[in-house]
Coordinates of C-alpha atoms in Angstrom, one line a residue:
M5 CA -20.2 -48.6 20.2
A6 CA -20.3 -46.3 17.1
R7 CA -16.4 -46.6 16.9
A8 CA -16.6 -50.4 16.8
Y9 CA -19.4 -50.1 14.4
L10 CA -17.3 -48.2 11.8
A11 CA -13.9 -49.5 12.8
I12 CA -11.5 -50.5 10.0
G13 CA -7.8 -51.6 9.9
P14 CA -4.9 -49.3 9.5
K15 CA -3.8 -50.7 6.1
I16 CA -7.4 -49.9 4.7
I17 CA -7.2 -46.5 6.2
N18 CA -3.9 -45.7 4.8
R19 CA -5.0 -46.8 1.2
F20 CA -8.3 -45.1 1.6
A21 CA -6.7 -41.9 2.7
R22 CA -4.4 -41.8 -0.3
G23 CA -7.2 -42.4 -2.7
A24 CA -9.5 -39.9 -0.9
A25 CA -6.7 -37.3 -1.1
A26 CA -6.1 -38.0 -4.8
N27 CA -9.9 -37.9 -5.4
F28 CA -10.2 -34.6 -3.5
L29 CA -7.5 -33.0 -5.7
G30 CA -9.3 -34.4 -8.8
Q31 CA -12.6 -33.0 -7.8
I32 CA -10.9 -29.7 -6.9
L33 CA -9.5 -29.7 -10.5
T34 CA -13.0 -30.4 -11.9
V35 CA -14.6 -27.6 -10.0
F36 CA -11.8 -25.2 -11.0
L37 CA -12.0 -26.1 -14.6
Q38 CA -15.9 -25.6 -14.5
I39 CA -15.6 -22.4 -12.8
F40 CA -13.0 -21.1 -15.1
M41 CA -14.0 -22.5 -18.5
L42 CA -17.7 -21.8 -18.7
P43 CA -17.4 -18.0 -18.4
L44 CA -14.3 -18.0 -20.4
M45 CA -15.8 -19.9 -23.3
L46 CA -18.9 -17.8 -23.1
Y47 CA -16.6 -14.8 -23.5
L48 CA -14.7 -16.3 -26.4
W49 CA -17.5 -17.9 -28.4
G50 CA -20.8 -16.5 -27.1
D51 CA -23.8 -18.5 -25.9
V52 CA -25.0 -19.9 -29.3
K53 CA -21.5 -21.1 -30.4
Y54 CA -20.6 -22.4 -27.0
G55 CA -23.9 -24.2 -26.8
L56 CA -23.2 -25.8 -30.1
W57 CA -19.8 -27.0 -28.9
L58 CA -21.4 -28.4 -25.7
V59 CA -23.9 -30.3 -27.9
L60 CA -21.2 -31.6 -30.2
T61 CA -19.1 -32.9 -27.2
A62 CA -22.2 -34.5 -25.9
I63 CA -23.0 -36.7 -28.9
P64 CA -19.7 -38.9 -28.8
S65 CA -20.5 -39.9 -25.2
Y66 CA -22.6 -42.7 -26.5
L67 CA -19.4 -44.4 -27.8
A68 CA -18.4 -44.8 -24.1
I69 CA -20.2 -48.2 -24.3
G70 CA -17.7 -49.4 -26.8
D71 CA -15.8 -51.6 -24.5
F72 CA -19.0 -53.5 -23.5
G73 CA -18.4 -52.7 -19.9
F74 CA -15.3 -55.0 -19.6
S75 CA -13.0 -52.3 -18.3
L76 CA -15.1 -51.9 -15.0
A77 CA -15.7 -55.5 -14.7
A78 CA -12.0 -56.2 -15.2
A79 CA -10.8 -53.7 -12.7
N80 CA -12.9 -55.4 -10.0
A81 CA -11.8 -58.8 -11.1
M82 CA -8.1 -57.9 -11.3
T83 CA -8.3 -56.3 -7.9
S84 CA -9.6 -59.4 -6.4
A85 CA -7.2 -61.5 -8.2
V86 CA -4.2 -59.5 -6.9
A87 CA -5.6 -59.5 -3.5
K88 CA -5.7 -63.4 -3.6
G89 CA -2.0 -63.4 -4.9
T90 CA -3.1 -64.8 -8.3
V91 CA -1.3 -62.4 -10.5
R92 CA -1.1 -64.6 -13.5
E93 CA -4.8 -64.5 -13.6
A94 CA -4.8 -60.8 -13.3
N95 CA -2.4 -60.4 -16.2
A96 CA -4.7 -62.6 -18.4
I97 CA -7.6 -60.5 -17.5
F98 CA -5.6 -57.3 -18.4
N99 CA -4.4 -58.6 -21.7
S100 CA -7.8 -60.0 -22.6
T101 CA -9.6 -56.6 -21.8
L102 CA -6.8 -54.6 -23.6
F103 CA -7.2 -56.8 -26.8
L104 CA -11.0 -56.5 -26.7
T105 CA -11.1 -52.7 -26.1
T106 CA -8.6 -51.9 -28.7
A107 CA -10.3 -54.0 -31.4
S108 CA -13.7 -52.5 -30.4
C109 CA -12.4 -48.9 -30.6
L110 CA -10.7 -49.5 -34.0
L111 CA -14.0 -50.9 -35.3
L112 CA -16.1 -48.1 -33.9
G113 CA -13.7 -45.5 -35.2
F114 CA -14.1 -47.0 -38.8
L115 CA -17.8 -47.0 -38.4
V116 CA -17.9 -43.3 -37.3
F117 CA -15.7 -42.4 -40.3
V118 CA -18.0 -44.2 -42.6
L119 CA -21.2 -42.6 -41.1
L120 CA -19.8 -39.1 -41.1
S121 CA -18.6 -39.5 -44.7
S122 CA -22.1 -40.3 -45.9
V123 CA -23.8 -37.3 -44.1
S124 CA -23.8 -33.8 -45.6
S125 CA -25.1 -32.0 -42.4
I126 CA -26.3 -32.5 -38.9
S127 CA -29.9 -31.6 -38.0
S128 CA -30.7 -28.2 -36.7
F129 CA -31.3 -27.2 -33.1
Q130 CA -34.1 -24.6 -32.8
A131 CA -33.5 -23.3 -36.3
V132 CA -29.6 -23.0 -35.7
A133 CA -28.1 -25.2 -38.4
I134 CA -24.9 -27.1 -37.8
E135 CA -23.3 -26.7 -41.1
S136 CA -20.7 -29.1 -42.7
P137 CA -18.0 -29.7 -43.1
E138 CA -16.8 -27.9 -39.8
A139 CA -19.2 -29.5 -37.6
L140 CA -18.8 -33.0 -39.1
I141 CA -15.0 -32.8 -38.8
T142 CA -15.3 -31.5 -35.2
L143 CA -17.7 -34.3 -34.4
G144 CA -15.3 -36.9 -35.9
L145 CA -12.4 -35.7 -33.9
L146 CA -14.4 -35.5 -30.7
A147 CA -15.4 -39.1 -31.4
V148 CA -11.7 -40.1 -31.8
S149 CA -10.9 -38.4 -28.5
T150 CA -13.8 -40.2 -26.8
L151 CA -12.4 -43.7 -28.1
L152 CA -8.9 -42.9 -26.9
T153 CA -10.2 -42.1 -23.5
L154 CA -12.2 -45.3 -23.6
S155 CA -9.0 -47.3 -24.5
W156 CA -7.1 -45.6 -21.6
S157 CA -9.6 -47.0 -19.1
V158 CA -7.9 -50.5 -19.4
F159 CA -4.8 -49.0 -18.0
G160 CA -6.7 -47.2 -15.4
A161 CA -8.1 -50.5 -14.3
A162 CA -4.5 -52.0 -13.9
F163 CA -3.4 -49.2 -11.7
R164 CA -6.3 -49.6 -9.5
A165 CA -5.8 -53.4 -9.2
D166 CA -2.2 -52.9 -8.2
G167 CA -3.2 -50.6 -5.3
Q168 CA -2.2 -47.4 -7.3
Y169 CA -5.5 -45.9 -7.4
A170 CA -4.0 -42.5 -6.3
F171 CA -1.7 -42.6 -9.2
Q172 CA -4.3 -43.5 -11.6
L173 CA -6.2 -40.4 -10.6
M174 CA -3.1 -38.3 -10.9
V175 CA -2.7 -39.4 -14.7
Q176 CA -6.4 -38.8 -15.3
N177 CA -6.2 -35.2 -13.7
I178 CA -3.0 -34.2 -15.6
T179 CA -4.7 -35.3 -18.9
R180 CA -8.0 -33.4 -18.0
A181 CA -6.0 -30.2 -17.2
A182 CA -3.9 -30.4 -20.3
E183 CA -6.9 -31.0 -22.4
A184 CA -8.7 -28.0 -20.9
A185 CA -5.6 -25.8 -21.5
A186 CA -5.3 -27.0 -25.1
I187 CA -9.0 -26.3 -25.7
I188 CA -8.7 -22.7 -24.3
V189 CA -5.5 -21.8 -26.2
S190 CA -6.8 -23.2 -29.4
A191 CA -10.1 -21.5 -29.0
S192 CA -8.4 -18.2 -28.2
V193 CA -6.3 -18.2 -31.4
C194 CA -8.7 -20.0 -34.0
D195 CA -12.4 -19.2 -34.7
S196 CA -13.1 -22.7 -35.9
L197 CA -14.3 -25.5 -33.7
I198 CA -12.0 -28.0 -35.4
W199 CA -8.8 -27.0 -33.7
P200 CA -10.1 -27.4 -30.0
A201 CA -11.3 -30.9 -31.1
L202 CA -8.0 -31.6 -32.6
A203 CA -6.3 -30.5 -29.5
C204 CA -8.5 -33.0 -27.5
V205 CA -7.3 -35.8 -29.7
V206 CA -3.6 -34.9 -29.4
V207 CA -3.8 -34.7 -25.6
R208 CA -5.7 -38.0 -25.3
L209 CA -3.3 -39.7 -27.7
L210 CA -0.2 -38.5 -25.7
S211 CA -1.9 -39.8 -22.5
Y212 CA -2.6 -43.3 -24.1
L213 CA 0.9 -43.7 -25.2
S214 CA 2.5 -42.6 -21.9
S215 CA 0.2 -44.8 -19.9
L216 CA 1.2 -47.7 -22.3
Y217 CA 4.7 -47.3 -20.9
L218 CA 3.8 -46.4 -17.4
V219 CA 1.7 -49.6 -16.7
K220 CA 4.6 -51.8 -17.8
R221 CA 7.1 -49.9 -15.8
R222 CA 5.1 -49.5 -12.6
I223 CA 3.3 -52.8 -12.3
P224 CA 5.5 -55.9 -12.0
W225 CA 2.9 -58.4 -12.9
I226 CA 2.0 -56.7 -16.2
D227 CA 3.3 -58.3 -19.3
Y228 CA 2.0 -57.5 -22.7
R229 CA 1.4 -61.0 -24.3
L230 CA -1.0 -61.8 -27.1
A231 CA -0.8 -65.3 -26.0
D232 CA -2.3 -64.3 -22.6
V233 CA -5.6 -63.3 -24.2
Q234 CA -8.1 -65.9 -23.0
F235 CA -11.5 -66.3 -24.2
G236 CA -12.5 -67.9 -21.0
V237 CA -12.0 -64.4 -19.4
Y238 CA -14.8 -63.1 -21.6
R239 CA -17.0 -66.0 -20.7
R240 CA -16.5 -65.3 -17.0
L241 CA -16.9 -61.5 -17.1
W242 CA -19.5 -61.0 -19.8
H243 CA -22.3 -60.9 -17.3
P244 CA -20.9 -58.1 -15.0
A245 CA -19.4 -56.5 -18.0
L246 CA -22.7 -56.2 -19.8
A247 CA -24.2 -54.9 -16.6
A248 CA -21.4 -52.3 -16.3
M249 CA -22.0 -51.2 -19.9
T250 CA -25.4 -49.8 -18.8
F251 CA -23.6 -47.1 -16.7
P252 CA -22.0 -45.1 -19.3
L253 CA -25.1 -45.6 -21.6
G254 CA -27.5 -44.5 -18.7
F255 CA -25.3 -41.5 -17.8
A256 CA -25.1 -40.6 -21.5
F257 CA -28.8 -40.4 -21.4
V258 CA -29.3 -38.3 -18.3
V259 CA -26.2 -36.1 -18.8
Q260 CA -25.1 -35.7 -22.3
G261 CA -28.7 -36.6 -23.5
A262 CA -30.1 -33.8 -21.3
T263 CA -27.8 -31.2 -22.9
I264 CA -28.9 -32.3 -26.4
L265 CA -32.5 -32.2 -25.4
V266 CA -32.1 -28.6 -24.1
G267 CA -30.5 -27.4 -27.2
H268 CA -33.3 -29.1 -29.4
L269 CA -36.3 -28.0 -27.2
L270 CA -35.2 -24.8 -25.7
G271 CA -32.5 -23.6 -28.2
L272 CA -28.8 -23.4 -28.2
A273 CA -28.7 -20.2 -26.0
A274 CA -30.3 -22.1 -23.1
V275 CA -27.7 -24.7 -23.1
P276 CA -25.1 -22.7 -21.2
A277 CA -27.7 -21.7 -18.6
F278 CA -28.7 -25.4 -18.1
V279 CA -25.0 -26.5 -18.0
A280 CA -24.3 -23.7 -15.4
I281 CA -27.1 -24.9 -13.1
R282 CA -26.2 -28.6 -13.4
T283 CA -22.5 -28.0 -12.9
F284 CA -23.2 -26.1 -9.7
A285 CA -25.6 -28.8 -8.5
R286 CA -23.1 -31.5 -9.3
L287 CA -20.8 -30.2 -6.6
I288 CA -22.9 -32.5 -4.3
M289 CA -22.0 -35.5 -6.6
Q290 CA -18.4 -34.6 -6.7
A291 CA -18.1 -34.0 -2.9
T292 CA -19.6 -37.4 -2.1
A293 CA -17.4 -39.0 -4.7
I294 CA -14.3 -37.9 -3.0
L295 CA -15.1 -40.2 -0.1
S296 CA -17.1 -42.9 -1.8
Y297 CA -15.0 -43.8 -4.9
P298 CA -11.8 -44.8 -3.0
M299 CA -14.1 -47.4 -1.3
I300 CA -14.5 -49.5 -4.5
P301 CA -11.0 -50.9 -4.5
E302 CA -11.0 -51.5 -0.8
I303 CA -14.4 -53.3 -1.0
S304 CA -13.0 -55.5 -3.8
I305 CA -9.9 -56.2 -1.8
A306 CA -12.0 -57.1 1.4
Y307 CA -14.2 -59.3 -0.7
G308 CA -11.2 -61.1 -2.4
Q309 CA -9.7 -61.8 1.1
N310 CA -13.0 -62.9 2.4
D311 CA -12.9 -60.3 5.2
S312 CA -16.7 -59.9 5.9
A313 CA -16.1 -57.8 8.9
A314 CA -14.1 -55.1 7.1
L315 CA -16.7 -55.5 4.3
R316 CA -19.5 -54.5 6.5
R317 CA -17.8 -51.7 8.2
L318 CA -16.8 -50.2 4.7
V319 CA -20.3 -50.4 3.6
R320 CA -21.5 -48.6 6.8
L321 CA -18.9 -46.0 6.6
S322 CA -19.8 -45.2 2.9
L323 CA -23.5 -44.7 3.8
V324 CA -22.7 -42.4 6.7
L325 CA -20.3 -40.2 4.9
T326 CA -22.7 -39.7 1.8
F327 CA -25.5 -38.6 4.0
L328 CA -23.5 -36.2 6.0
V329 CA -22.0 -34.5 2.8
A330 CA -25.4 -34.3 1.1
L331 CA -27.1 -32.9 4.3
I332 CA -24.4 -30.1 4.5
L333 CA -24.3 -29.1 0.7
V334 CA -27.9 -29.2 -0.3
P335 CA -29.1 -26.3 1.9
M336 CA -26.1 -24.3 1.1
E337 CA -26.6 -24.6 -2.7
L338 CA -30.3 -23.7 -2.3
I339 CA -29.5 -20.6 -0.3
F340 CA -26.6 -19.2 -2.2
G341 CA -26.9 -20.8 -5.7
Q342 CA -28.4 -18.0 -7.6
A343 CA -26.0 -15.4 -6.4
T344 CA -23.1 -17.7 -6.8
I345 CA -24.0 -18.7 -10.4
G346 CA -24.5 -15.0 -11.3
L347 CA -21.1 -14.1 -10.0
W348 CA -19.5 -17.1 -11.6
T349 CA -20.9 -16.3 -15.0
S350 CA -20.7 -12.4 -14.7
N351 CA -24.5 -12.5 -15.0
G352 CA -24.0 -14.2 -18.4
V353 CA -26.8 -16.6 -17.7
S354 CA -30.2 -16.1 -15.9
V355 CA -31.2 -18.7 -13.3
S356 CA -34.5 -18.9 -11.5
F357 CA -34.9 -20.4 -8.1
I358 CA -37.4 -23.0 -9.4
D359 CA -34.9 -24.2 -12.0
L360 CA -32.1 -24.3 -9.4
S361 CA -34.1 -26.0 -6.7
V362 CA -35.3 -28.9 -8.9
I363 CA -31.9 -29.5 -10.4
V364 CA -30.2 -29.4 -6.9
L365 CA -32.7 -31.8 -5.3
G366 CA -32.5 -34.1 -8.2
T367 CA -28.8 -34.1 -8.2
A368 CA -28.8 -34.8 -4.4
I369 CA -31.1 -37.9 -5.0
Q370 CA -28.7 -39.1 -7.8
A371 CA -25.7 -38.6 -5.6
I372 CA -27.1 -40.7 -2.7
W373 CA -28.0 -43.7 -4.7
W374 CA -25.0 -43.6 -6.8
N375 CA -22.6 -43.5 -3.9
F376 CA -24.7 -46.2 -2.2
S377 CA -24.2 -48.3 -5.4
V378 CA -20.3 -48.2 -5.3
V379 CA -20.6 -51.0 -2.7
L380 CA -22.3 -53.3 -5.2
L381 CA -19.8 -52.1 -7.8
G382 CA -16.9 -53.2 -5.6
L383 CA -18.5 -56.6 -5.2
N384 CA -19.1 -56.8 -9.1
R385 CA -22.8 -57.1 -8.4
Q386 CA -23.7 -54.3 -10.5
S387 CA -25.9 -56.6 -12.6
E388 CA -28.4 -56.3 -9.6
Y389 CA -29.4 -52.8 -10.4
S390 CA -27.7 -51.6 -13.5
Y391 CA -30.4 -52.6 -16.0
F392 CA -32.9 -50.8 -13.8
F393 CA -30.6 -47.7 -14.2
L394 CA -30.8 -47.9 -18.0
V395 CA -34.7 -48.1 -17.7
S396 CA -35.0 -45.2 -15.2
S397 CA -32.7 -43.1 -17.2
G398 CA -34.8 -43.7 -20.3
V399 CA -38.0 -42.8 -18.2
G400 CA -36.3 -39.7 -16.8
I401 CA -35.4 -38.5 -20.3
I402 CA -38.9 -39.1 -21.7
L403 CA -40.6 -37.4 -18.9
G404 CA -38.1 -34.6 -19.4
Y405 CA -38.9 -34.4 -23.0
F406 CA -42.6 -33.8 -22.3
L407 CA -42.2 -31.5 -19.3
A408 CA -39.4 -29.3 -20.8
P409 CA -41.8 -27.5 -23.2
I410 CA -44.0 -26.8 -20.3
A411 CA -41.8 -25.8 -17.5
G412 CA -38.4 -25.3 -19.2
I413 CA -35.3 -26.3 -17.4
A414 CA -37.3 -27.2 -14.2
G415 CA -39.4 -29.5 -16.2
L416 CA -36.5 -31.4 -17.6
G417 CA -34.9 -31.6 -14.1
A418 CA -38.1 -32.9 -12.7
G419 CA -38.2 -35.8 -15.1
L420 CA -34.6 -36.7 -14.5
A421 CA -35.3 -36.5 -10.7
A422 CA -38.1 -39.0 -11.1
G423 CA -35.7 -41.5 -12.7
D424 CA -33.2 -41.0 -9.8
L425 CA -36.0 -41.5 -7.3
I426 CA -36.6 -44.9 -8.7
M427 CA -32.9 -45.8 -8.5
L428 CA -32.7 -44.6 -4.9
L429 CA -35.5 -47.1 -3.9
I430 CA -34.0 -50.0 -6.0
V431 CA -30.4 -49.5 -4.7
G432 CA -31.5 -48.9 -1.1
A433 CA -33.3 -52.2 -1.1
K434 CA -30.0 -54.0 -2.2
I435 CA -27.8 -52.1 0.4
I436 CA -30.0 -52.5 3.5
P437 CA -29.4 -56.2 3.9
L438 CA -25.6 -55.7 3.6
V439 CA -25.7 -53.1 6.5
R440 CA -27.7 -55.4 8.7
K441 CA -25.5 -58.6 8.3

């Protein structure tokens, strides 16, 4: 009975396995870079300077809304179009999204240049001033790197639509590894923050240019044509795109916003400790993502082919896998967390059990609701909950702002967990009917 309940076809299993394997390698890379870079950067720069770098890298994340959510919405729409065999429609969606994203990133880049040119310094964090021009130049370069990453997302959407999700992840992982190596090398030989930021720009630019070529070479239905830019695509996708835009903005609140908040309320020296705990806790998120993210294109394909039976089984499989991974990892992190973080950072940061417990449990709640929500993402139904995510993220940050001065990192974590609990209830109410059908 259970086997029939979760049974899916061999083609889906094959694509899912390739995507899961690529996702697994990507998450392993993420964990390796986190384990390697945090103690190394603490050694090279110290906690205050590294805390400043973390804050500066967090600020440009708000530019991730610059494509207005069209890359994610277009990825789902192109996947469904290719599954139905309407590749001309998919090419029109690709060209329209590429045009919009490129124009938006150029405009945002100009606005960032004008803004930073008119500012003499950035406000201080717990009496540690961020002096110009170094911090301003660094921030500008990091903004350019973020916009290049945003522009690349259109190419990633095309790879995913063509069934090359594993290749998309491979390109992303190579870029991330190269970027991390460039940061480490430049930080080792130069004392200024500018050079690591410039290294990020160079790596992201090379990734963009190479993907511009690879998309055309590997995807037969792609044709770069300005004539294929159709405003009808914008009219059709604006609603799911606007909903998708709330995700990078919401995560900017709860991830990068939390980092900025720690630097402002608790001091730059507290930022590496907070990032270490959160990085360790997010192993839960990364482990569940290995299995849930490859579900997104499969759900879009099943939806495009009107295969309701496969769709139901994919939904059930996603829920079961998410719960199993969370149930295994949460107790392990609570038991071994303090010792692991101490060993990892060579006791460079101090972690209390209360801080660890609150962040781990909050991350587990986030991992569960987010991996449930990939089902709705694959169906392009993100508008049913995305706006709630934006509100709950704001609620979490506001609560964290008031609780952090009282309870430190645990107070901030409790505020963020409250926002994630709201999302678990909302997304759960949307998913249950799909399981029961």
